[in-house]
Amino acid sequence: MTSVEISMTFALVAVAITLIARVRRPGRNDQERKQARMTVAMMFIFWFGAILVGKIVLWTS
């Protein structure tokens, strides 16, 4: 992995941990928890897609 990919990974994990910690506080309802889980899942899906596109661009250039 390149340094850009590593820094993207660290940033993504930090945001995911923050979202999960915020949702685990008392007083959150099920809908907010479901939205947070979906947000974290979508972040990782888009991260994987960005890494994949970056690798394809590097391989083909």
GROMACS .gro file of C-alpha atoms in nm:
model
   61
    1MET     CA    1   0.000   0.000   0.000
    2THR     CA    2   0.115   0.351  -0.070
    3SER     CA    3   0.138   0.619   0.196
    4VAL     CA    4  -0.180   0.780   0.061
    5GLU     CA    5  -0.373   0.455   0.097
    6ILE     CA    6  -0.239   0.403   0.449
    7SER     CA    7  -0.336   0.755   0.556
    8MET     CA    8  -0.683   0.709   0.400
    9THR     CA    9  -0.721   0.387   0.597
   10PHE     CA   10  -0.624   0.550   0.926
   11ALA     CA   11  -0.861   0.841   0.866
   12LEU     CA   12  -1.147   0.606   0.778
   13VAL     CA   13  -1.093   0.393   1.086
   14ALA     CA   14  -1.080   0.703   1.308
   15VAL     CA   15  -1.411   0.832   1.169
   16ALA     CA   16  -1.571   0.488   1.203
   17ILE     CA   17  -1.461   0.459   1.567
   18THR     CA   18  -1.599   0.807   1.638
   19LEU     CA   19  -1.936   0.723   1.480
   20ILE     CA   20  -1.964   0.394   1.667
   21ALA     CA   21  -1.868   0.554   1.998
   22ARG     CA   22  -2.124   0.832   1.947
   23VAL     CA   23  -2.404   0.584   1.875
   24ARG     CA   24  -2.324   0.368   2.177
   25ARG     CA   25  -2.404   0.654   2.416
   26PRO     CA   26  -2.727   0.618   2.611
   27GLY     CA   27  -3.036   0.779   2.467
   28ARG     CA   28  -2.988   0.672   2.105
   29ASN     CA   29  -3.276   0.495   1.934
   30ASP     CA   30  -3.264   0.199   1.700
   31GLN     CA   31  -3.300   0.412   1.388
   32GLU     CA   32  -2.993   0.620   1.477
   33ARG     CA   33  -2.794   0.303   1.542
   34LYS     CA   34  -2.904   0.154   1.212
   35GLN     CA   35  -2.809   0.473   1.027
   36ALA     CA   36  -2.467   0.475   1.190
   37ARG     CA   37  -2.405   0.111   1.094
   38MET     CA   38  -2.508   0.185   0.737
   39THR     CA   39  -2.283   0.491   0.728
   40VAL     CA   40  -1.982   0.292   0.847
   41ALA     CA   41  -2.057   0.013   0.599
   42MET     CA   42  -2.089   0.259   0.309
   43MET     CA   43  -1.765   0.432   0.411
   44PHE     CA   44  -1.577   0.103   0.392
   45ILE     CA   45  -1.741   0.009   0.061
   46PHE     CA   46  -1.643   0.342  -0.095
   47TRP     CA   47  -1.293   0.316   0.055
   48PHE     CA   48  -1.250  -0.028  -0.101
   49GLY     CA   49  -1.375   0.103  -0.436
   50ALA     CA   50  -1.135   0.399  -0.425
   51ILE     CA   51  -0.840   0.171  -0.348
   52LEU     CA   52  -0.943  -0.063  -0.628
   53VAL     CA   53  -0.980   0.220  -0.882
   54GLY     CA   54  -0.644   0.360  -0.775
   55LYS     CA   55  -0.475   0.023  -0.822
   56ILE     CA   56  -0.633  -0.022  -1.166
   57VAL     CA   57  -0.519   0.324  -1.273
   58LEU     CA   58  -0.166   0.254  -1.151
   59TRP     CA   59  -0.154  -0.088  -1.319
   60THR     CA   60  -0.276   0.043  -1.654
   61SER     CA   61  -0.057   0.353  -1.675
   0.00000   0.00000   0.00000
